[in-house]
mmCIF file of C-alpha atoms in Angstrom:
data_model
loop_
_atom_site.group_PDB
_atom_site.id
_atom_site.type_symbol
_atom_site.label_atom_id
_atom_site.label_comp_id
_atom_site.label_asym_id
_atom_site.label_seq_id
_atom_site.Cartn_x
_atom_site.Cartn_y
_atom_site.Cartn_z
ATOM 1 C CA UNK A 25 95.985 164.888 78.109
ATOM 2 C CA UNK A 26 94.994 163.936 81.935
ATOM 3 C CA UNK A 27 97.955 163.286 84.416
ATOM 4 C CA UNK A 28 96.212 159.438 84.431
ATOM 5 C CA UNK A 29 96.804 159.310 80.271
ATOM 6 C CA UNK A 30 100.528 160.434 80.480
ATOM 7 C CA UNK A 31 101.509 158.227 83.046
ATOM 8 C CA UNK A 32 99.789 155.333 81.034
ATOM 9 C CA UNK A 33 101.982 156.230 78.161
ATOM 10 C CA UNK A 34 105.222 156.963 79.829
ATOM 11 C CA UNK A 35 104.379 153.120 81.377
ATOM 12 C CA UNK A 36 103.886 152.551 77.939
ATOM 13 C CA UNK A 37 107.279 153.706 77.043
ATOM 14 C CA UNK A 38 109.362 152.349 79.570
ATOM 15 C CA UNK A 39 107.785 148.524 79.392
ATOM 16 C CA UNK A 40 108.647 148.997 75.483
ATOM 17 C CA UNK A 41 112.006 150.442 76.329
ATOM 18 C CA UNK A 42 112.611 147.223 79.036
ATOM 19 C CA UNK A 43 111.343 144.374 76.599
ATOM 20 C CA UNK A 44 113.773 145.613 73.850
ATOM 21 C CA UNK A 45 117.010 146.027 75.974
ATOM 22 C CA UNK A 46 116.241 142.287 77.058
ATOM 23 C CA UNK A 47 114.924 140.506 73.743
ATOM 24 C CA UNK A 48 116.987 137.355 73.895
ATOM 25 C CA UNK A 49 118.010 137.847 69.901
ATOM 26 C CA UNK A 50 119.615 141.391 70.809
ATOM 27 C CA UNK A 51 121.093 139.364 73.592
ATOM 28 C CA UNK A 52 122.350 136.616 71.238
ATOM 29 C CA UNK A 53 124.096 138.923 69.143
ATOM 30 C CA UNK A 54 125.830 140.666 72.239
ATOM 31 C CA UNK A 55 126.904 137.511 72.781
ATOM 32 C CA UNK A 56 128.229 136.692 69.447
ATOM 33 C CA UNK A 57 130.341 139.799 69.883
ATOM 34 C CA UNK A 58 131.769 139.098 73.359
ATOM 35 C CA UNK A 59 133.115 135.777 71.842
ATOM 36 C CA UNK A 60 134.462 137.643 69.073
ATOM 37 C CA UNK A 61 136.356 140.132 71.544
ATOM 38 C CA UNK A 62 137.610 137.121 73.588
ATOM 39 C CA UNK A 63 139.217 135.479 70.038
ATOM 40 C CA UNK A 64 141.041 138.439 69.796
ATOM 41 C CA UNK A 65 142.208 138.143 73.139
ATOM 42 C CA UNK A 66 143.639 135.000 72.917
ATOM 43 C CA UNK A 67 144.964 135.452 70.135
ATOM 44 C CA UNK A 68 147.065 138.531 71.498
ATOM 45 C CA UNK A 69 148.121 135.691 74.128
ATOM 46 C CA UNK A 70 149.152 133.586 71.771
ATOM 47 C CA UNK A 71 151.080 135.891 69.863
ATOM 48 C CA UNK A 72 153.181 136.598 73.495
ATOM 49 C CA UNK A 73 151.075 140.211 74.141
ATOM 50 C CA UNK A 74 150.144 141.294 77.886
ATOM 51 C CA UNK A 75 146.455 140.904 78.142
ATOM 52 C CA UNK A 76 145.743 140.885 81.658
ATOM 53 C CA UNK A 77 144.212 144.682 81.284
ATOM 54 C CA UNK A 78 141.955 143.419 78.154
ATOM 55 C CA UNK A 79 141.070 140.008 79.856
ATOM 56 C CA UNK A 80 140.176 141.700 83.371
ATOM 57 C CA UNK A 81 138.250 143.970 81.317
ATOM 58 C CA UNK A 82 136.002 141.368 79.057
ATOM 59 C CA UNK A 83 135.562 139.615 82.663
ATOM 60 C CA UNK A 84 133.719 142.490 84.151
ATOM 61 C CA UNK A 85 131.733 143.684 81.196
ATOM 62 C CA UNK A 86 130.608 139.440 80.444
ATOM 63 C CA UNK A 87 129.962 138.935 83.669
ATOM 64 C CA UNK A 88 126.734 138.061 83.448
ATOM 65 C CA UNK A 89 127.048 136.723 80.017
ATOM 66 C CA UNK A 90 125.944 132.815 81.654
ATOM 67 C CA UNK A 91 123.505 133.589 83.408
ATOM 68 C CA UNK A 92 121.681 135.388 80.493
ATOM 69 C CA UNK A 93 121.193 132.306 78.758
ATOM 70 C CA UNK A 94 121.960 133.792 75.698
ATOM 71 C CA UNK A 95 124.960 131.509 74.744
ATOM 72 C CA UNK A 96 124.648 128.249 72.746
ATOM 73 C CA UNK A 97 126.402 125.015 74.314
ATOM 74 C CA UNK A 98 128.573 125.836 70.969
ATOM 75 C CA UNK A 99 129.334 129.222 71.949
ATOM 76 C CA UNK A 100 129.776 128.187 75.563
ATOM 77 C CA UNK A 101 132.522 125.054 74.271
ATOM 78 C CA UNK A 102 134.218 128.220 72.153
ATOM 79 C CA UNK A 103 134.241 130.793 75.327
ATOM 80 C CA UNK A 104 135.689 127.844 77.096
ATOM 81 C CA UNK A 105 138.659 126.912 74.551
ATOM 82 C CA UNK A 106 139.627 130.479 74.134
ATOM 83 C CA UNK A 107 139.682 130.827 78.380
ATOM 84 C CA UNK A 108 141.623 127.781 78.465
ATOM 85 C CA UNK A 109 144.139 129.027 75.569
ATOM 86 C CA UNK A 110 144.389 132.529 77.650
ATOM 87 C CA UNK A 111 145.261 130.389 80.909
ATOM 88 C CA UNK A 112 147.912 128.102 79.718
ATOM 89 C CA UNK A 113 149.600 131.900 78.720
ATOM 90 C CA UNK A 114 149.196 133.174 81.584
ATOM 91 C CA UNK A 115 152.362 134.060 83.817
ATOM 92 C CA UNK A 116 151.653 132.077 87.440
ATOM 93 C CA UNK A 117 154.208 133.864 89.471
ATOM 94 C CA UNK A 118 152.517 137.279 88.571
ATOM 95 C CA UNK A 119 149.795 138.027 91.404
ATOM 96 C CA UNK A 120 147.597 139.513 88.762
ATOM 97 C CA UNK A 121 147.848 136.778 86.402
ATOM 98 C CA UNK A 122 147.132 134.280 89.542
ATOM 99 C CA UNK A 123 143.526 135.891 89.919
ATOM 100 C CA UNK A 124 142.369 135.947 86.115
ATOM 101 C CA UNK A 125 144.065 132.035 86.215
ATOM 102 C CA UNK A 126 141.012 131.514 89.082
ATOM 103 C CA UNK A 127 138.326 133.776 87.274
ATOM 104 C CA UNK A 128 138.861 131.462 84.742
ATOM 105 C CA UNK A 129 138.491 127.809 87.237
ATOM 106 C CA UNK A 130 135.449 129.895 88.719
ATOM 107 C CA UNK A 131 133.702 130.107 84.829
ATOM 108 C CA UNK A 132 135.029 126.480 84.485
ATOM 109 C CA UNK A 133 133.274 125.596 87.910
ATOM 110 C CA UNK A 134 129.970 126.892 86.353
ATOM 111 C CA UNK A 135 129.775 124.732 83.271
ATOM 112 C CA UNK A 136 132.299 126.751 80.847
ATOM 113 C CA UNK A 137 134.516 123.530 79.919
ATOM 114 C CA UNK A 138 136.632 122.680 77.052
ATOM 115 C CA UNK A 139 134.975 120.103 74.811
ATOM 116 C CA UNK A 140 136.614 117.325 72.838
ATOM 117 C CA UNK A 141 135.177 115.991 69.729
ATOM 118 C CA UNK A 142 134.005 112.238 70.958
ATOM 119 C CA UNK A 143 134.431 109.571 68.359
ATOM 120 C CA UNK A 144 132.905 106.475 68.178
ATOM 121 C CA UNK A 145 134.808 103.899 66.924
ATOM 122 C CA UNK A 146 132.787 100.722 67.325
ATOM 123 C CA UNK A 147 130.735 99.458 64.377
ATOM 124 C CA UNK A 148 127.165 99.384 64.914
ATOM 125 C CA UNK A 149 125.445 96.239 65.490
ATOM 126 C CA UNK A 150 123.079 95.186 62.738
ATOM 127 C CA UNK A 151 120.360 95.159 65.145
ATOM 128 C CA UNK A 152 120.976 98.770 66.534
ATOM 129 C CA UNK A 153 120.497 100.218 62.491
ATOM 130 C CA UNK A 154 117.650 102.058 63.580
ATOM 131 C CA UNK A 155 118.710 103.419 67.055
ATOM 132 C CA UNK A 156 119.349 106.756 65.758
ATOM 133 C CA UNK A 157 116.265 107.608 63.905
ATOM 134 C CA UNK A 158 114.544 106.437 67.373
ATOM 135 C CA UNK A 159 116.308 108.486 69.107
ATOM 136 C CA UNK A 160 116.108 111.290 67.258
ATOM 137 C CA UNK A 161 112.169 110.121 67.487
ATOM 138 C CA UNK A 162 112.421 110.697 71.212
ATOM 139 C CA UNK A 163 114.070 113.999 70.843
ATOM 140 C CA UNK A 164 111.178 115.304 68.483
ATOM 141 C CA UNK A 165 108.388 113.740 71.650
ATOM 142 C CA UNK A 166 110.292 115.353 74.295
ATOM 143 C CA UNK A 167 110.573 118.577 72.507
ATOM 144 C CA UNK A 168 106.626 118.606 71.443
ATOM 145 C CA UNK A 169 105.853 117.962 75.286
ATOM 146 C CA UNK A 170 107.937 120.928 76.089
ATOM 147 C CA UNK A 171 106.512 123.388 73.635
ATOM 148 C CA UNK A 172 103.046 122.152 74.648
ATOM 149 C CA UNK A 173 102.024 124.880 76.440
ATOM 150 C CA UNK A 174 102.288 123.415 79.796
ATOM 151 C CA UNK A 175 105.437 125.194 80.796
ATOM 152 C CA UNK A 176 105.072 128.299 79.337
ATOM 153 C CA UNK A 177 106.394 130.962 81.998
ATOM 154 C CA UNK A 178 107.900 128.243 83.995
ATOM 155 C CA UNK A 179 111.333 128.118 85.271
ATOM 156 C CA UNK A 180 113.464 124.820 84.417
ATOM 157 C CA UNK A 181 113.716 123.783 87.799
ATOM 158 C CA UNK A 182 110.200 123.881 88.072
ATOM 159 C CA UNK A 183 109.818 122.103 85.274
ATOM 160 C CA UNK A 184 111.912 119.662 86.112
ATOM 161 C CA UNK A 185 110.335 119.071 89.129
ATOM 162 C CA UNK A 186 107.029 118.168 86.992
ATOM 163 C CA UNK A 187 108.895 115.936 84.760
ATOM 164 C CA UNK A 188 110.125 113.523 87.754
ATOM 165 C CA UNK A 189 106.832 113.603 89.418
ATOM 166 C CA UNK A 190 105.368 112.378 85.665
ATOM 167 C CA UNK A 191 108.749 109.917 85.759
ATOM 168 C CA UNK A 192 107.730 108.401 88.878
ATOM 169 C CA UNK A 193 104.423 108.050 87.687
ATOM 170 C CA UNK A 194 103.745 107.320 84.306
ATOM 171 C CA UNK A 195 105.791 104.088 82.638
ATOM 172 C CA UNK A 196 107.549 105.897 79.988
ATOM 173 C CA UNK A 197 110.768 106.036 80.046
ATOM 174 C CA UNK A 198 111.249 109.615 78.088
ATOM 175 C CA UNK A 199 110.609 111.330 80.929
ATOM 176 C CA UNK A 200 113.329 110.122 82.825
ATOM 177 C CA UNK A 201 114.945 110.682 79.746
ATOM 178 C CA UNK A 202 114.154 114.405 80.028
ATOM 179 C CA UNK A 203 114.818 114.839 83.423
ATOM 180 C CA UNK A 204 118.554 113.754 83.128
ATOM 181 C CA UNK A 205 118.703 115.881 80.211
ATOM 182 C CA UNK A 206 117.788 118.762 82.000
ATOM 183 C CA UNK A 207 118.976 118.327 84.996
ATOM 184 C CA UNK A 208 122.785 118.038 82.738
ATOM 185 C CA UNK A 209 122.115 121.077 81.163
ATOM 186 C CA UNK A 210 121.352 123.046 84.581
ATOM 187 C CA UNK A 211 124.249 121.521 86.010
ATOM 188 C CA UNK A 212 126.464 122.853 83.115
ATOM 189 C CA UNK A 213 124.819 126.317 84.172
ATOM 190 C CA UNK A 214 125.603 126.187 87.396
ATOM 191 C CA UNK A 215 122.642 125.146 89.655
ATOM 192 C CA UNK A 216 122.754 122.499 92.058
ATOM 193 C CA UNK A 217 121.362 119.760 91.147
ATOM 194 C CA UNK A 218 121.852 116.899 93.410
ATOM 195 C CA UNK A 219 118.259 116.689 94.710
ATOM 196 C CA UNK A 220 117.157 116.115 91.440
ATOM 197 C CA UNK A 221 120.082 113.590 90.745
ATOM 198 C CA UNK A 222 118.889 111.969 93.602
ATOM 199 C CA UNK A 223 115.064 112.011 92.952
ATOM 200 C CA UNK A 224 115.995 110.097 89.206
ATOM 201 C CA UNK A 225 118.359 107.648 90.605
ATOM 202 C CA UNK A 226 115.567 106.655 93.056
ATOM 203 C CA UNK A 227 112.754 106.332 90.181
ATOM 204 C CA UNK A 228 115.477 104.202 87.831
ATOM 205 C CA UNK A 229 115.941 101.740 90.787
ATOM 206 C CA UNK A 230 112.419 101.577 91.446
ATOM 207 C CA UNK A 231 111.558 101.428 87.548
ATOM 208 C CA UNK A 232 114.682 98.286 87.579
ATOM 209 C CA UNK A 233 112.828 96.704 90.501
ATOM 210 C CA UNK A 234 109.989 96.419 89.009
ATOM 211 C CA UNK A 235 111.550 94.991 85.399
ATOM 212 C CA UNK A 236 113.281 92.287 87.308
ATOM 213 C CA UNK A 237 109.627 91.350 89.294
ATOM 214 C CA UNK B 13 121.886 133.945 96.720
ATOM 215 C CA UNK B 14 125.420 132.762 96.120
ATOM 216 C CA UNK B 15 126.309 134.839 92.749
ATOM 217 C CA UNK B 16 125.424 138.438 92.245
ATOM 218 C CA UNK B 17 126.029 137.274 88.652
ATOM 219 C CA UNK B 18 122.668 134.980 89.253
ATOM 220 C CA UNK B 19 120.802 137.536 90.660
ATOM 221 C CA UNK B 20 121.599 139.358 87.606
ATOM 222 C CA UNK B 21 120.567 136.898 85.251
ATOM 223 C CA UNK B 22 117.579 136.216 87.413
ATOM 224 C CA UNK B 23 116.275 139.810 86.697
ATOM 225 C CA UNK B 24 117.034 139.663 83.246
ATOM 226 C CA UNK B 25 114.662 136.844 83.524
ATOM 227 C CA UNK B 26 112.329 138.245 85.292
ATOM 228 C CA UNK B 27 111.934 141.229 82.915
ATOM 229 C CA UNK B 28 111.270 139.499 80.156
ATOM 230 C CA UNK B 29 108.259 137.560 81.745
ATOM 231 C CA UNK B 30 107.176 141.392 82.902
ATOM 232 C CA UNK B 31 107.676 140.546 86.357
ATOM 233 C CA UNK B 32 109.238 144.021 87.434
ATOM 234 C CA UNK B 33 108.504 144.402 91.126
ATOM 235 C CA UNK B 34 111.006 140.584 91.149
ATOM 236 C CA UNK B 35 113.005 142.210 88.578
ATOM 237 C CA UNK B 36 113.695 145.336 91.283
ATOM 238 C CA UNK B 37 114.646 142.622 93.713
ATOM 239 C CA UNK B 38 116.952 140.474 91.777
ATOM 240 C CA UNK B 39 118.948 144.006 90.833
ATOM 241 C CA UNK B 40 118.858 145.097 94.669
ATOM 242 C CA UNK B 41 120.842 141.529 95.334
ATOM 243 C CA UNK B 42 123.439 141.964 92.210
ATOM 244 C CA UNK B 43 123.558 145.462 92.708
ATOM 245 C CA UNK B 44 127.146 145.778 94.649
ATOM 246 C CA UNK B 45 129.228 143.832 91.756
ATOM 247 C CA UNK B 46 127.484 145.540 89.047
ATOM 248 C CA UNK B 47 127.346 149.436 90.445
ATOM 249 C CA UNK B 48 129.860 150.541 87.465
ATOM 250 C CA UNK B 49 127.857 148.458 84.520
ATOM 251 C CA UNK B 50 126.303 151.384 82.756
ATOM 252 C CA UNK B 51 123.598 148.196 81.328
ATOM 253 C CA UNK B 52 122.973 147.228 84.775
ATOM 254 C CA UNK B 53 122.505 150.787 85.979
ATOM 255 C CA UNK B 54 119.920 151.820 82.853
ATOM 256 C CA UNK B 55 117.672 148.519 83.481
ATOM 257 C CA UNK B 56 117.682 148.401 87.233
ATOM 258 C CA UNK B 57 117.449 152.666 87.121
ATOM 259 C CA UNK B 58 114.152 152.050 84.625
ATOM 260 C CA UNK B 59 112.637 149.286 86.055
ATOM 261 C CA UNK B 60 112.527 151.128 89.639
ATOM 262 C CA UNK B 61 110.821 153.965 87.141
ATOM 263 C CA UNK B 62 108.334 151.813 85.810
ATOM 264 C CA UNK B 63 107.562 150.433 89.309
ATOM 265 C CA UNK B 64 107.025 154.241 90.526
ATOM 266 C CA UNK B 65 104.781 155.042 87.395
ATOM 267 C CA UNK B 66 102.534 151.657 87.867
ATOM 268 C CA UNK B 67 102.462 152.542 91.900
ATOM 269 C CA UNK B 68 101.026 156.027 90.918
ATOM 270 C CA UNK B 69 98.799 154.890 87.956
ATOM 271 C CA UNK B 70 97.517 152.342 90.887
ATOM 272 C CA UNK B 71 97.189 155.456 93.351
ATOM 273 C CA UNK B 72 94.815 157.332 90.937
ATOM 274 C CA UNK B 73 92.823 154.284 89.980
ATOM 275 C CA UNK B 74 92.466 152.974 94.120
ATOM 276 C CA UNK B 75 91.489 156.634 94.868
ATOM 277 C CA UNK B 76 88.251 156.798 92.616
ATOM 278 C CA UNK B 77 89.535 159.480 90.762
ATOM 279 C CA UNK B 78 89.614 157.905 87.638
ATOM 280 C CA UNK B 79 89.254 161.170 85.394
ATOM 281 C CA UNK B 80 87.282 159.310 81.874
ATOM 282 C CA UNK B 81 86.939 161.997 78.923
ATOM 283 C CA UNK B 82 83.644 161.946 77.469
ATOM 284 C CA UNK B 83 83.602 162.678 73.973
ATOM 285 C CA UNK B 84 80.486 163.133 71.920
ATOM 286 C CA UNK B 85 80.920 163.257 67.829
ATOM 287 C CA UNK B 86 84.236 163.763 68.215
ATOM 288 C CA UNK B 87 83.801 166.381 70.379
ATOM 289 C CA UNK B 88 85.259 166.773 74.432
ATOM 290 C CA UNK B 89 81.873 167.048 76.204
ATOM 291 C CA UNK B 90 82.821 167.339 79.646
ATOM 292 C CA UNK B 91 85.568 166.032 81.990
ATOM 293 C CA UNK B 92 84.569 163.488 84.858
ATOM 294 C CA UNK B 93 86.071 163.299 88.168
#
């Protein structure tokens, strides 16, 4: 085998080797675990145990758990109850304690927040029977334009940025629609966001202007 | 780059899409927070690998030594340089 041939397949190897350590469902079930590790945690805290040693620890092997995306806005809403369960134990006059209390504002800061279960109370009105089967209509358009190839390889922001330009331009209103979505969901992730807030509160006062004309 | 955390992620990212030179450099920026994390250390140790294998698979192809084996009826013929 030439020195060319071996070096194709140790490339070969590695790019195999790279693409399996970062497939996003070996990821997903890393993350399933770390949650599982943090439930334990907390409840150790709850039972009156000191877990400053066990909570340091999960910080600084989960570290990057948010940025790898792998997390569902369900597992996200469960890392953040079980952080917020660990905090309220946590002893304030103890130093130690004190920094895991702001390790824990600092994942809250990036979009790890405790979610309530939001219950609507109103009736609906007889005319709005149909307003969730349109917009789960809208949900199904927005998330064919997405998958239709035209973002493929494309980082959100970037996308994003298409999706305001086609806001500003076209008069439908899904993909302002989008936009905010998205631009919610990268806030929650912790990117700033406040051109793009800007950007769509500019093209909904344009798009009112132009209703009231 | 505020969060080494980001960089981190950001090479993650970057690896899947097969972009492993921005991979290196994403790693290089987290690389101070995450110098213990034996999963940081194996990905940004292979990727810098892979980069040195595709940089010397590039060296053999840019330098016209290409060496092709000829084989006739199953059978090496001769080696080209």
């Amino acid at each position: 085998m030439s020195r060319y041939q071996v070096l194709k397949k140790l490339e070969s190897t590695l790019e195999g080797f790279l693409q399996e350590a970062v497939r996003p469902e070996k990821v997903s079930i890393e993350g399933k675990r770390t949650i599982e590790t943090l439930h334990e945690i907390a409840g150790e805290s709850l039972r009156g145990r000191f877990i400053n040693n066990q909570l340091s620890g999960w910080f600084s092997q989960n570290s990057r758990l948010l940025e790898s995306k792998s997390l569902s806005e369900s597992d996200i809403t469960k890392v953040a109850n079980f952080l917020g369960s660990i905090k309220s134990g946590l002893d304030e006059s103890d130093p130690e304690s004190i920094k895991l209390s702001e390790k824990i504002d600092d994942w809250r800061s990036r979009g790890v927040i405790p979610r309530r279960k939001l219950i609507l109370k109103l009736k609906p009105k007889t005319g709005d029977k149909n307003l969730l089967n349109e917009f789960m209509n809208l949900l199904t358009k927005e998330s064919q334009y997405i998958n239709s190839g035209e973002f493929d390889n494309m980082h959100l922001l970037s996308a994003l940025d298409d999706i305001l330009r086609s806001a500003e331009l076209k008069n439908d209103s899904m993909y302002a629609h989008l936009a905010g979505s998205m631009i919610y969901y990268l806030k929650a992730n912790g990117y700033k966001v406040e051109p793009f807030v800007k950007r769509l509160k500019d093209i909904e006062q344009k798009r009112s202007e132009r209703a009231d004309k | 780059m505020s969060h080494p955390e980001e960089s981190y992620g950001k090479a993650l990212e970057a690896l899947r899409n097969k972009n492993y030179r921005a991979a290196t450099g994403f790693f290089k920026l987290a690389e101070n927070q995450f110098a213990d994390n034996l999963d940081f250390r194996i990905l940004s140790e292979v990727t810098a690998l892979l980069i040195a294998v595709k940089d010397e698979i590039n060296e053999i192809v840019n330098s016209g030594f290409v060496v092709e084996e000829i084989f006739t009826d199953g059978q090496e013929a001769e080696l080209r340089g």
